[in-house]
Short mmCIF file of C-alpha atoms and ligand atoms in Angstrom, two decimals:
data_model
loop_
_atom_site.label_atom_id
_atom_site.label_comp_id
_atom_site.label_asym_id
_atom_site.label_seq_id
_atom_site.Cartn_x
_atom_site.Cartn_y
_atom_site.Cartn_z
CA UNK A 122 97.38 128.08 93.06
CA UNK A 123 97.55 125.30 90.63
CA UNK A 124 96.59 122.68 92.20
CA UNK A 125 96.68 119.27 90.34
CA UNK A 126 96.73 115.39 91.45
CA UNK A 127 99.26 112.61 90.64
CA UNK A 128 99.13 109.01 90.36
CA UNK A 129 102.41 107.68 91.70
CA UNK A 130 102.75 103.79 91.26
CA UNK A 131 105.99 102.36 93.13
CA UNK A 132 106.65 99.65 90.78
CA UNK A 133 107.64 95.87 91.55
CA UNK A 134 111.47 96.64 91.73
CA UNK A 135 110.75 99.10 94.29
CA UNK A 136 108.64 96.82 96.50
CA UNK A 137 111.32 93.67 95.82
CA UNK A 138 114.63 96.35 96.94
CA UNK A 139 112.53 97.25 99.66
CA UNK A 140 112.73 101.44 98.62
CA UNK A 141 109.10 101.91 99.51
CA UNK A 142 109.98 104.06 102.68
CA UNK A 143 112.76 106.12 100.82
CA UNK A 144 110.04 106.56 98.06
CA UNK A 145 108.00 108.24 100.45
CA UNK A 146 110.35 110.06 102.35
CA UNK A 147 111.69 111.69 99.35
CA UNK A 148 107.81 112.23 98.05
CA UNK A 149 107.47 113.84 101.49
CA UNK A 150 109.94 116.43 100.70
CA UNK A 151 107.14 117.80 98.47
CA UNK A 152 104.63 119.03 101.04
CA UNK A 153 102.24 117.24 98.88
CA UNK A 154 99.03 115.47 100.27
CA UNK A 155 98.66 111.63 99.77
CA UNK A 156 94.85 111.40 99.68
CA UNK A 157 94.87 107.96 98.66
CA UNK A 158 97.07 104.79 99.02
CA UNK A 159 96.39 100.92 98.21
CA UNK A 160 98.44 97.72 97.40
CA UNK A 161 97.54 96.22 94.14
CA UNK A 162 97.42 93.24 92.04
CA UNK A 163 97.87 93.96 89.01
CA UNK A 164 95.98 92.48 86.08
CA UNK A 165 97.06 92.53 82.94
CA UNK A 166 94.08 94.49 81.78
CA UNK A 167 95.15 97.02 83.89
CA UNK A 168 98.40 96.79 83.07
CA UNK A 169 97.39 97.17 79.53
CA UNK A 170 95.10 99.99 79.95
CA UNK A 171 97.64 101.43 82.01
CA UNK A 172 100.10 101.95 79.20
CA UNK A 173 98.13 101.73 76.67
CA UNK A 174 99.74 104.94 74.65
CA UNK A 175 102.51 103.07 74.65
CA UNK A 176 100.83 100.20 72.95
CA UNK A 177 102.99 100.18 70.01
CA UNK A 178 105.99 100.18 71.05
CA UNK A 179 108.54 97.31 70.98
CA UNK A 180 108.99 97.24 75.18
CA UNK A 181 104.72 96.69 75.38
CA UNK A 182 104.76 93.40 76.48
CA UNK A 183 107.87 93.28 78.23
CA UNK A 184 106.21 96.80 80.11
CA UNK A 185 103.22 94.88 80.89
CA UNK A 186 104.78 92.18 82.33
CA UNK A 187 107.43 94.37 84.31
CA UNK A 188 104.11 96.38 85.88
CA UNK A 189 102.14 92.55 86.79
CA UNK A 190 105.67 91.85 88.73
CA UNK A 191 106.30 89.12 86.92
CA UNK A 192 110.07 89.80 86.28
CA UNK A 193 110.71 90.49 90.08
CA UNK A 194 108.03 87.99 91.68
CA UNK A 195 106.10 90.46 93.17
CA UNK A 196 103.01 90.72 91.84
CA UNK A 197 101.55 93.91 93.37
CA UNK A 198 102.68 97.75 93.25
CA UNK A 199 101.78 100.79 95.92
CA UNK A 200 99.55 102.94 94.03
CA UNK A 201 98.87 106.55 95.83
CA UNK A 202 97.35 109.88 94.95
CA UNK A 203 99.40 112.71 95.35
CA UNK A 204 97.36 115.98 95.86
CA UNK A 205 98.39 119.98 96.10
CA UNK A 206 100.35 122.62 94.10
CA UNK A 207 101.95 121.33 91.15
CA UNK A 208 101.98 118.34 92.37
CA UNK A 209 102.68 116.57 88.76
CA UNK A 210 105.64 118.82 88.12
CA UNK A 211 106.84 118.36 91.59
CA UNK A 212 106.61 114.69 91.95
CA UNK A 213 107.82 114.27 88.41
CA UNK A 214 110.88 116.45 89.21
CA UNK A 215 111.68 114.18 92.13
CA UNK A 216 111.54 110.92 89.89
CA UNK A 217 113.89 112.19 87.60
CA UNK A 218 114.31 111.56 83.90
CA UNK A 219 112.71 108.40 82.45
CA UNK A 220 116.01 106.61 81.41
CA UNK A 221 117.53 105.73 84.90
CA UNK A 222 121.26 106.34 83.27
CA UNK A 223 120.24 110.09 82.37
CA UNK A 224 118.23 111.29 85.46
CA UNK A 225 119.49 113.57 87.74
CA UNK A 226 122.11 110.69 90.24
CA UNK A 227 120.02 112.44 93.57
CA UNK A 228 116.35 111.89 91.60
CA UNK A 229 114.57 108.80 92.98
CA UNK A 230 115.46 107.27 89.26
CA UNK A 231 118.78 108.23 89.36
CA UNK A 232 119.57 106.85 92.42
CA UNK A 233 117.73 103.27 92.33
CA UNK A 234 116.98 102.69 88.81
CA UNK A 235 118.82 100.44 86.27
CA UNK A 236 118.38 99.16 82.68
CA UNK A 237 117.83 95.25 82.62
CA UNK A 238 120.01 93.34 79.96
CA UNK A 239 116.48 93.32 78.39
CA UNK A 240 116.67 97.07 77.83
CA UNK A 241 113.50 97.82 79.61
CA UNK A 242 114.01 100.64 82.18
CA UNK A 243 113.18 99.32 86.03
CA UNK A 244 112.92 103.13 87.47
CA UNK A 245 111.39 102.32 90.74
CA UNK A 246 108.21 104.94 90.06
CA UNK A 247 105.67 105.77 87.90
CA UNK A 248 104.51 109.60 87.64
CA UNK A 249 101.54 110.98 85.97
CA UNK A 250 103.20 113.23 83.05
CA UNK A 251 99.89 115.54 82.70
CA UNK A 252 96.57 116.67 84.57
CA UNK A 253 94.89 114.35 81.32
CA UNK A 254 96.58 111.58 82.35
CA UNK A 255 96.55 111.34 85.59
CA UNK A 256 93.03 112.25 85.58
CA UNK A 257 92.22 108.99 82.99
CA UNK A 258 95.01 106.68 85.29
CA UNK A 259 93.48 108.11 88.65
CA UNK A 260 89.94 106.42 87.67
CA UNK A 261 91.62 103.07 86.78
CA UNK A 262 93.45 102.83 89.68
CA UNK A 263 90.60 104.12 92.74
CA UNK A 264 87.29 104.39 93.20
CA UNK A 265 85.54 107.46 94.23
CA UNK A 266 85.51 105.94 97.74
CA UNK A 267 89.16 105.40 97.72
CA UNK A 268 90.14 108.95 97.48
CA UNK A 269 89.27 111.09 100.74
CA UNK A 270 88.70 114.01 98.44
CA UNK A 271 86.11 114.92 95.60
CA UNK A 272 88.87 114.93 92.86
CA UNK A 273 86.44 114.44 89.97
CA UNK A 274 82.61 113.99 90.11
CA UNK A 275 81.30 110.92 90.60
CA UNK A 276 78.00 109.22 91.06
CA UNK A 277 75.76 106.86 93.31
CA UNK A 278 74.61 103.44 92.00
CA UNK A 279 72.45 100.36 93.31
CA UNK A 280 74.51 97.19 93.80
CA UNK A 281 71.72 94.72 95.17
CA UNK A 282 70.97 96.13 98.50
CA UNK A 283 74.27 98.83 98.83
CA UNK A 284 75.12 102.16 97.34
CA UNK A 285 78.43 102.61 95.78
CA UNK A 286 80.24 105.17 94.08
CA UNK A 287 81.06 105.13 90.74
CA UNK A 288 83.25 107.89 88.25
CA UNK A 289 80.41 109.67 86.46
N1 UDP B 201 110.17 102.48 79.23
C1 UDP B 201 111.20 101.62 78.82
N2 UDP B 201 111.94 101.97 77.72
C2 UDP B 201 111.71 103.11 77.01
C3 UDP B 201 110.67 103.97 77.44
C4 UDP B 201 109.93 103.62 78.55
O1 UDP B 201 111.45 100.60 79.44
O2 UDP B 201 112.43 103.37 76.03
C5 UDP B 201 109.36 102.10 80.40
C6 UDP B 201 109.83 102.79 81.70
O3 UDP B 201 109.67 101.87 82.77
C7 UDP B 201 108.86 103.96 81.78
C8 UDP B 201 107.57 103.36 81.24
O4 UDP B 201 108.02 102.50 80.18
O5 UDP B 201 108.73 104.43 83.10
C9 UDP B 201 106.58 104.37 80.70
O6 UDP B 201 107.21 105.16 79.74
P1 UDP B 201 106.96 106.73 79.65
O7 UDP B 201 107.50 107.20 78.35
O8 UDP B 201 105.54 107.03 79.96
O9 UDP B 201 107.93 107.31 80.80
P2 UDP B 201 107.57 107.90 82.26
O10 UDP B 201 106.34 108.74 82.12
O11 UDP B 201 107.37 106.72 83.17
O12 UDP B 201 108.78 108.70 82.65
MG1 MG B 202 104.46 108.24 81.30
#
């Protein structure tokens, strides 16, 4: 058993062609476990941190600004947690390749995604691409107490009166 987490982000386009339930139905096929789910605005910190290996790259900004919603007015995604057996490799098989004109036609890419006139790739879905990653992306996106499992450890800390969970 290799068992392995995966943040999947339906992006703007997704929410604005209204493909969140076929998102999910095809994630379904995997067997997978969604062990956490939230709608969220996205800043452009987060945005930013998000992508940030992909910082120097000509499509940053226009990336950024494709994640916040603002070329689809929609400014939220779906983010969920994935959880089980291969569960990168499986949900990244699903997605298809990154370019929407080269992934498998059946993949979730292939069938919904298109290349603006801009040249930036609207592909519906974003995928963890290693356990690394999705580990670092995981923590940006949830909280400990967001996730219904102990995925990595975490810790207890005073805010005025409360106890809340933070990522150790
Ligand atoms: N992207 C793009 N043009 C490119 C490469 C990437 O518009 O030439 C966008 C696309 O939306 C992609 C995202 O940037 O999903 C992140 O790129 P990455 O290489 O991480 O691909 P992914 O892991 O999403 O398949
Ligand atoms: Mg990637």
């Amino acid at each position: 058993m290799n068992n392995s987490a995966a943040l999947i982000l339906i992006k703007p386009d997704g929410l604005k062609k209204s493909l969140t339930g076929n998102v999910l139905a095809r994630l379904s096929e995997t067997k997978l476990e969604i062990v956490a789910a939230r709608m969220v605005r996205v800043s452009k910190k987060l945005a930013e941190e998000h992508y940030q290996s992909l910082s120097d790259k000509p499509f940053f900004k226009a990336l950024v600004q494709y994640i916040q919603g603002e070329l689809h007015d929609r400014r939220k995604v779906m983010a969920l947690v994935y959880w089980g057996e291969d569960a990168i490799r499986k949900c990244r098989n699903l997605a298809g390749a990154t370019n929407p004109e080269e992934a498998e036609p059946t993949s979730i890419r292939g069938s919904y995604g298109r290349i603006t006139t801009g040249g930036i790739y609207e592909n519906v879905i974003h995928v963890s691409s290693d356990e690394t990653e999705a580990e670092r992306e995981i923590k940006l996106w949830f909280t400990p107490d967001e996730i219904i499992v102990d995925l990595y450890p975490s810790k207890e800390i005073k805010e005025g009166e409360k106890k809340v969970k933070v990522w150790k």
